Amino acid sequence: MPFEEKLAWIMAGVSTAAYATYLTLLLVRAGSTPLAEVPYVPAMLWTIGAAILAGIVLRVVAAAMAPQDAGQRDQRDREINRFGEHAGQSFVVVGGVVACVLAMARVDQFWIANVLYLAFVLSAILGSVAKIVAYRRGFWPW
């Protein structure tokens, strides 16, 4: 498995786990309280920080387990990385537009923050899945 594919798996797994943890914390805290009234900022910041730290640690571990592969990128890896990043960026754009619409409609900031966080998570997951599929099924640039 190419090192860049390992990084895509790490990103997909860490993003999914972090968002699942955030949702679990949020729903446990909510209980019978409306979601918009739950203090979400600490949970969001801690899960984002933990995800960043976990991504760094797992990347270092992957590089330590295969030091000959770490940092080795060929033209195919660069093309697949660019393809995955472009695919993932679509959710950032959609999330930004939805957040703007929510802000214009004067919706509670809880929903705006959560739409943005979800957009970033979906962007990371879609980008990683696009890269993994490109590595597994082949990649033919246009």
Coordinates of N, CA, C and O in Angstrom, one line a residue:
M1 N 0.8 -1.2 0.0 CA 0.0 0.0 0.0 C 0.9 1.2 0.0 O 1.8 1.4 0.9
P2 N 0.7 2.2 -1.0 CA 1.5 3.4 -1.0 C 1.3 4.2 0.3 O 0.2 4.2 0.9
F3 N 2.3 4.9 0.7 CA 2.3 5.7 1.9 C 1.2 6.8 1.8 O 0.5 7.0 2.8
E4 N 0.9 7.3 0.7 CA -0.1 8.4 0.6 C -1.5 7.7 0.8 O -2.4 8.4 1.3
E5 N -1.7 6.5 0.4 CA -3.0 5.8 0.6 C -3.1 5.6 2.1 O -4.3 5.7 2.7
K6 N -2.1 5.2 2.8 CA -2.1 5.1 4.3 C -2.6 6.4 4.9 O -3.4 6.4 5.8
L7 N -2.1 7.5 4.4 CA -2.5 8.8 5.0 C -3.9 9.1 4.7 O -4.6 9.7 5.5
A8 N -4.4 8.7 3.5 CA -5.9 8.8 3.2 C -6.7 8.0 4.2 O -7.8 8.5 4.7
W9 N -6.3 6.8 4.5 CA -7.0 6.0 5.5 C -7.0 6.6 6.8 O -8.0 6.6 7.5
I10 N -5.9 7.1 7.2 CA -5.8 7.8 8.5 C -6.7 9.0 8.6 O -7.4 9.1 9.6
M11 N -6.7 9.8 7.6 CA -7.6 11.0 7.6 C -9.0 10.6 7.6 O -9.8 11.2 8.4
A12 N -9.4 9.6 6.9 CA -10.8 9.2 6.9 C -11.2 8.6 8.2 O -12.3 8.9 8.8
G13 N -10.4 7.8 8.8 CA -10.7 7.2 10.1 C -10.7 8.2 11.2 O -11.6 8.2 12.1
V14 N -9.7 9.1 11.3 CA -9.7 10.1 12.3 C -10.8 11.1 12.2 O -11.5 11.4 13.2
S15 N -11.2 11.5 11.0 CA -12.3 12.4 10.8 C -13.6 11.8 11.3 O -14.4 12.5 11.9
T16 N -13.8 10.6 10.8 CA -15.0 9.9 11.2 C -15.1 9.7 12.7 O -16.2 9.9 13.3
A17 N -14.1 9.2 13.3 CA -14.1 9.0 14.8 C -14.3 10.3 15.6 O -15.0 10.3 16.6
A18 N -13.6 11.3 15.1 CA -13.8 12.6 15.9 C -15.2 13.1 15.8 O -15.7 13.6 16.8
Y19 N -15.8 13.1 14.6 CA -17.1 13.6 14.5 C -18.1 12.7 15.2 O -19.1 13.2 15.8
A20 N -17.9 11.4 15.2 CA -18.8 10.5 15.9 C -18.7 10.8 17.4 O -19.7 10.8 18.2
T21 N -17.5 11.1 17.9 CA -17.3 11.4 19.3 C -18.0 12.7 19.7 O -18.6 12.8 20.7
Y22 N -17.8 13.7 18.8 CA -18.5 15.0 19.0 C -20.0 14.8 19.1 O -20.7 15.3 20.0
L23 N -20.6 14.1 18.2 CA -22.0 13.9 18.2 C -22.5 13.1 19.4 O -23.5 13.5 20.0
T24 N -21.7 12.1 19.8 CA -22.1 11.4 21.0 C -22.0 12.3 22.3 O -23.0 12.3 23.1
L25 N -21.0 13.1 22.4 CA -20.9 14.0 23.5 C -22.0 15.0 23.5 O -22.7 15.3 24.5
L26 N -22.4 15.5 22.3 CA -23.4 16.5 22.2 C -24.8 15.9 22.6 O -25.6 16.5 23.3
L27 N -25.1 14.7 22.1 CA -26.3 14.1 22.3 C -26.5 13.6 23.8 O -27.6 13.7 24.4
V28 N -25.4 13.2 24.4 CA -25.4 12.8 25.8 C -25.7 14.1 26.7 O -26.5 14.0 27.6
R29 N -25.0 15.2 26.4 CA -25.2 16.4 27.1 C -26.6 17.0 26.9 O -27.2 17.6 27.8
A30 N -27.2 16.7 25.8 CA -28.5 17.3 25.5 C -29.6 16.7 26.4 O -30.4 17.5 26.9
G31 N -29.7 15.4 26.5 CA -30.7 14.9 27.3 C -32.1 15.3 26.7 O -32.4 15.1 25.6
S32 N -32.8 16.0 27.6 CA -34.1 16.5 27.2 C -34.1 18.0 26.8 O -35.1 18.6 26.5
T33 N -32.8 18.6 26.8 CA -32.7 20.0 26.4 C -32.6 20.1 24.9 O -32.1 19.2 24.2
P34 N -33.2 21.2 24.4 CA -33.1 21.4 22.9 C -31.6 21.5 22.5 O -30.8 22.1 23.2
L35 N -31.3 20.9 21.4 CA -29.8 20.9 20.9 C -29.2 22.3 20.9 O -28.0 22.4 21.2
A36 N -29.9 23.3 20.4 CA -29.3 24.6 20.3 C -28.9 25.2 21.6 O -28.2 26.2 21.6
E37 N -29.4 24.7 22.7 CA -29.1 25.2 24.0 C -28.0 24.5 24.7 O -27.6 24.8 25.8
V38 N -27.5 23.4 24.1 CA -26.4 22.6 24.7 C -25.1 23.3 24.5 O -24.8 23.9 23.4
P39 N -24.2 23.4 25.5 CA -22.9 24.0 25.3 C -22.0 23.1 24.4 O -21.5 22.2 24.9
Y40 N -21.9 23.5 23.2 CA -21.3 22.7 22.2 C -19.8 23.1 21.9 O -19.0 22.3 21.4
V41 N -19.4 24.3 22.3 CA -18.1 24.8 21.9 C -17.0 24.0 22.5 O -16.1 23.6 21.8
P42 N -17.0 23.7 23.8 CA -15.9 22.9 24.4 C -15.8 21.5 23.7 O -14.7 21.1 23.3
A43 N -16.9 20.8 23.5 CA -16.8 19.5 22.8 C -16.3 19.6 21.4 O -15.5 18.8 21.0
M44 N -16.7 20.7 20.7 CA -16.3 20.8 19.3 C -14.8 21.1 19.3 O -14.0 20.5 18.5
L45 N -14.3 22.0 20.1 CA -12.9 22.4 20.1 C -12.0 21.2 20.6 O -11.0 21.0 20.0
W46 N -12.5 20.5 21.6 CA -11.7 19.3 22.1 C -11.6 18.2 21.0 O -10.6 17.6 20.8
T47 N -12.7 17.9 20.3 CA -12.7 16.9 19.3 C -11.9 17.3 18.1 O -11.2 16.4 17.5
I48 N -11.9 18.5 17.7 CA -11.1 19.0 16.6 C -9.6 18.9 17.0 O -8.8 18.5 16.2
G49 N -9.3 19.4 18.2 CA -7.9 19.3 18.6 C -7.4 17.9 18.8 O -6.3 17.6 18.4
A50 N -8.2 17.0 19.3 CA -7.8 15.6 19.4 C -7.7 15.0 18.1 O -6.8 14.2 17.9
A51 N -8.5 15.4 17.1 CA -8.4 14.8 15.7 C -7.1 15.3 15.1 O -6.4 14.5 14.4
I52 N -6.8 16.5 15.3 CA -5.5 17.0 14.7 C -4.3 16.3 15.3 O -3.4 15.8 14.6
L53 N -4.3 16.2 16.6 CA -3.2 15.5 17.3 C -3.2 14.0 16.9 O -2.1 13.5 16.6
A54 N -4.3 13.3 16.8 CA -4.3 11.9 16.4 C -3.8 11.8 15.0 O -3.1 10.8 14.7
G55 N -4.2 12.7 14.1 CA -3.7 12.6 12.8 C -2.2 12.8 12.7 O -1.5 12.0 11.9
I56 N -1.6 13.7 13.5 CA -0.2 13.9 13.5 C 0.5 12.6 14.1 O 1.5 12.1 13.5
V57 N 0.0 12.1 15.2 CA 0.6 10.9 15.8 C 0.6 9.7 14.9 O 1.6 9.0 14.7
L58 N -0.6 9.5 14.3 CA -0.7 8.3 13.4 C 0.1 8.5 12.1 O 0.7 7.5 11.6
R59 N 0.3 9.7 11.6 CA 1.2 9.9 10.5 C 2.6 9.6 10.9 O 3.4 9.0 10.1
V60 N 3.0 10.0 12.1 CA 4.4 9.8 12.5 C 4.6 8.2 12.7 O 5.6 7.7 12.3
V61 N 3.6 7.6 13.2 CA 3.7 6.1 13.4 C 3.8 5.4 12.1 O 4.6 4.5 11.9
A62 N 3.0 5.9 11.1 CA 3.0 5.3 9.8 C 4.4 5.5 9.1 O 4.9 4.6 8.5
A63 N 4.9 6.7 9.3 CA 6.2 6.9 8.7 C 7.3 6.1 9.4 O 8.3 5.7 8.8
A64 N 7.2 5.9 10.8 CA 8.2 5.1 11.5 C 8.1 3.7 11.1 O 9.1 3.0 11.1
M65 N 6.9 3.2 10.8 CA 6.8 1.7 10.4 C 7.3 1.4 9.0 O 7.6 0.3 8.7
A66 N 7.3 2.4 8.2 CA 7.8 2.3 6.8 C 8.6 3.5 6.4 O 8.2 4.3 5.5
P67 N 9.8 3.7 7.0 CA 10.5 4.9 6.7 C 11.0 5.0 5.3 O 11.2 6.1 4.8
Q68 N 11.1 3.9 4.6 CA 11.5 3.9 3.2 C 10.5 4.5 2.3 O 10.7 5.0 1.2
D69 N 9.2 4.4 2.7 CA 8.1 4.9 1.9 C 7.7 6.4 2.2 O 7.1 7.0 1.4
A70 N 8.0 6.8 3.5 CA 7.6 8.1 3.9 C 8.2 9.2 3.1 O 9.4 9.2 2.8
G71 N 7.3 10.1 2.6 CA 7.8 11.2 1.8 C 8.1 10.9 0.4 O 8.4 11.8 -0.4
Q72 N 7.8 9.7 0.0 CA 8.1 9.3 -1.4 C 6.8 9.5 -2.2 O 5.8 8.9 -2.0
R73 N 6.8 10.5 -3.1 CA 5.6 10.8 -3.9 C 6.0 10.8 -5.4 O 7.0 11.5 -5.7
D74 N 5.3 10.1 -6.2 CA 5.6 10.2 -7.6 C 4.4 11.0 -8.3 O 3.5 11.5 -7.6
Q75 N 4.5 11.1 -9.6 CA 3.5 11.9 -10.3 C 2.1 11.4 -10.0 O 1.1 12.1 -9.9
R76 N 1.9 10.0 -10.0 CA 0.6 9.4 -9.8 C 0.1 9.9 -8.4 O -1.1 10.2 -8.2
D77 N 0.9 9.8 -7.4 CA 0.5 10.2 -6.0 C 0.0 11.7 -6.0 O -1.0 12.1 -5.4
R78 N 0.8 12.5 -6.7 CA 0.4 14.0 -6.7 C -0.9 14.2 -7.4 O -1.7 15.0 -7.0
E79 N -1.1 13.4 -8.5 CA -2.4 13.6 -9.3 C -3.6 13.1 -8.4 O -4.6 13.7 -8.4
I80 N -3.4 11.9 -7.8 CA -4.5 11.4 -6.9 C -4.7 12.3 -5.8 O -5.9 12.6 -5.4
N81 N -3.7 12.9 -5.2 CA -3.9 13.8 -4.1 C -4.7 15.1 -4.5 O -5.6 15.5 -3.9
R82 N -4.3 15.6 -5.7 CA -5.0 16.7 -6.2 C -6.5 16.4 -6.5 O -7.4 17.2 -6.2
F83 N -6.7 15.2 -7.1 CA -8.1 14.8 -7.4 C -8.9 14.7 -6.1 O -10.0 15.2 -6.0
G84 N -8.3 14.0 -5.1 CA -9.1 13.9 -3.8 C -9.4 15.2 -3.2 O -10.4 15.4 -2.6
E85 N -8.4 16.1 -3.2 CA -8.6 17.4 -2.6 C -9.7 18.2 -3.3 O -10.5 18.9 -2.7
H86 N -9.7 18.1 -4.6 CA -10.7 18.8 -5.4 C -12.1 18.2 -5.1 O -13.1 19.0 -4.9
A87 N -12.2 16.9 -5.0 CA -13.5 16.3 -4.7 C -13.9 16.7 -3.3 O -15.1 17.0 -3.1
G88 N -13.1 16.7 -2.3 CA -13.4 17.1 -0.9 C -13.8 18.5 -0.8 O -14.6 18.9 0.0
Q89 N -13.2 19.4 -1.6 CA -13.5 20.8 -1.4 C -14.9 21.2 -1.8 O -15.4 22.2 -1.3
S90 N -15.6 20.3 -2.5 CA -17.0 20.6 -2.9 C -17.8 20.7 -1.6 O -18.7 21.6 -1.5
F91 N -17.6 19.9 -0.6 CA -18.4 20.0 0.6 C -18.0 21.3 1.4 O -18.9 21.8 2.1
V92 N -16.8 21.8 1.3 CA -16.5 23.1 2.0 C -17.3 24.2 1.3 O -17.8 25.1 2.0
V93 N -17.4 24.2 0.0 CA -18.2 25.2 -0.7 C -19.7 25.1 -0.3 O -20.3 26.1 0.0
V94 N -20.2 23.9 -0.3 CA -21.6 23.7 0.0 C -21.8 24.2 1.5 O -22.8 24.9 1.8
G95 N -21.0 23.8 2.4 CA -21.1 24.2 3.8 C -21.0 25.7 4.0 O -21.8 26.2 4.8
G96 N -20.1 26.3 3.3 CA -20.0 27.8 3.4 C -21.3 28.5 2.9 O -21.8 29.4 3.5
V97 N -21.8 28.0 1.8 CA -23.1 28.6 1.2 C -24.2 28.4 2.2 O -25.0 29.3 2.5
V98 N -24.3 27.1 2.7 CA -25.4 26.9 3.7 C -25.3 27.7 4.9 O -26.2 28.3 5.5
A99 N -24.0 27.8 5.4 CA -23.8 28.7 6.6 C -24.2 30.1 6.4 O -24.7 30.8 7.2
C100 N -23.8 30.6 5.2 CA -24.2 32.0 4.8 C -25.7 32.2 4.8 O -26.2 33.2 5.3
V101 N -26.4 31.2 4.2 CA -27.9 31.3 4.2 C -28.4 31.3 5.6 O -29.4 32.0 5.9
L102 N -27.9 30.4 6.4 CA -28.4 30.3 7.8 C -28.1 31.7 8.6 O -29.0 32.1 9.4
A103 N -27.0 32.2 8.3 CA -26.6 33.5 9.0 C -27.6 34.6 8.5 O -28.0 35.5 9.3
M104 N -27.9 34.7 7.2 CA -28.8 35.7 6.7 C -30.2 35.5 7.3 O -30.9 36.4 7.4
A105 N -30.6 34.2 7.5 CA -31.9 33.9 8.1 C -31.9 34.1 9.6 O -32.9 33.8 10.2
R106 N -30.8 34.5 10.2 CA -30.6 34.7 11.6 C -30.9 33.5 12.5 O -31.6 33.6 13.5
V107 N -30.4 32.4 12.0 CA -30.6 31.1 12.7 C -29.5 31.1 13.8 O -28.5 31.8 13.7
D108 N -29.8 30.4 14.9 CA -28.9 30.3 16.0 C -27.5 29.9 15.6 O -27.3 29.1 14.7
Q109 N -26.5 30.5 16.2 CA -25.1 30.2 15.8 C -24.7 28.7 16.0 O -23.8 28.2 15.4
F110 N -25.4 28.0 16.9 CA -25.2 26.6 17.1 C -25.3 25.9 15.7 O -24.4 25.1 15.4
W111 N -26.4 26.2 15.0 CA -26.6 25.5 13.7 C -25.5 25.9 12.7 O -25.1 25.0 11.9
I112 N -25.2 27.1 12.7 CA -24.2 27.6 11.7 C -22.8 26.9 12.0 O -22.2 26.4 11.1
A113 N -22.4 26.9 13.2 CA -21.1 26.2 13.6 C -21.2 24.7 13.3 O -20.2 24.2 12.8
N114 N -22.3 24.1 13.5 CA -22.4 22.7 13.2 C -22.4 22.4 11.8 O -21.9 21.3 11.3
V115 N -23.1 23.2 11.0 CA -23.0 23.0 9.5 C -21.6 23.2 9.0 O -21.2 22.3 8.2
L116 N -20.9 24.1 9.5 CA -19.5 24.3 9.1 C -18.6 23.1 9.5 O -17.8 22.6 8.7
Y117 N -18.8 22.6 10.7 CA -18.0 21.5 11.2 C -18.3 20.3 10.3 O -17.4 19.5 9.9
L118 N -19.6 20.0 10.1 CA -20.0 18.9 9.3 C -19.5 19.0 7.9 O -19.0 18.0 7.3
A119 N -19.4 20.2 7.3 CA -18.9 20.4 6.0 C -17.4 20.0 5.9 O -16.9 19.4 5.0
F120 N -16.7 20.5 7.0 CA -15.2 20.1 7.0 C -15.0 18.6 7.1 O -14.1 18.0 6.5
V121 N -15.8 18.0 8.0 CA -15.7 16.5 8.2 C -16.0 15.8 6.9 O -15.3 14.9 6.4
L122 N -17.1 16.2 6.2 CA -17.5 15.5 5.0 C -16.5 15.8 3.9 O -16.2 14.9 3.1
S123 N -15.9 17.0 3.9 CA -14.8 17.3 3.0 C -13.6 16.3 3.2 O -13.1 15.8 2.2
A124 N -13.2 16.1 4.4 CA -12.1 15.2 4.7 C -12.4 13.8 4.3 O -11.6 13.1 3.7
I125 N -13.6 13.4 4.6 CA -14.0 12.0 4.3 C -14.1 11.8 2.8 O -13.6 10.8 2.3
L126 N -14.8 12.7 2.1 CA -15.0 12.5 0.7 C -13.6 12.6 0.0 O -13.4 11.7 -0.9
G127 N -12.8 13.5 0.4 CA -11.4 13.6 -0.2 C -10.6 12.3 0.0 O -10.0 11.8 -0.9
S128 N -10.7 11.8 1.2 CA -10.0 10.5 1.5 C -10.5 9.4 0.8 O -9.8 8.5 0.2
V129 N -11.9 9.3 0.7 CA -12.5 8.1 -0.1 C -12.1 8.2 -1.5 O -11.8 7.2 -2.2
A130 N -12.2 9.4 -2.1 CA -11.8 9.6 -3.5 C -10.4 9.1 -3.7 O -10.1 8.5 -4.8
K131 N -9.5 9.5 -2.8 CA -8.1 9.1 -3.0 C -7.9 7.5 -2.9 O -7.2 6.9 -3.6
I132 N -8.6 7.0 -1.9 CA -8.6 5.5 -1.7 C -9.1 4.8 -2.9 O -8.5 3.8 -3.4
V133 N -10.2 5.2 -3.4 CA -10.8 4.6 -4.6 C -9.9 4.7 -5.8 O -9.7 3.8 -6.6
A134 N -9.2 5.9 -5.9 CA -8.3 6.1 -7.0 C -7.1 5.2 -6.9 O -6.6 4.6 -7.9
Y135 N -6.6 4.9 -5.7 CA -5.5 4.0 -5.5 C -5.9 2.6 -5.7 O -5.2 1.8 -6.3
R136 N -7.2 2.2 -5.3 CA -7.6 0.8 -5.4 C -8.1 0.4 -6.8 O -7.9 -0.7 -7.2
R137 N -8.8 1.4 -7.5 CA -9.4 1.0 -8.8 C -8.7 1.6 -9.9 O -9.1 1.5 -11.1
G138 N -7.7 2.4 -9.7 CA -6.9 3.0 -10.8 C -7.4 4.4 -11.0 O -8.5 4.8 -10.6
F139 N -6.5 5.2 -11.5 CA -6.7 6.6 -11.7 C -6.3 7.0 -13.1 O -5.2 6.8 -13.5
W140 N -7.3 7.6 -13.8 CA -7.0 8.0 -15.2 C -7.3 9.5 -15.2 O -8.5 9.9 -15.3
P141 N -6.4 10.4 -15.2 CA -6.7 11.8 -15.3 C -7.2 12.2 -16.6 O -6.9 11.5 -17.6
W142 N -8.1 13.2 -16.6 CA -8.7 13.6 -17.9 C -7.7 14.1 -18.8 O -6.8 14.8 -18.6

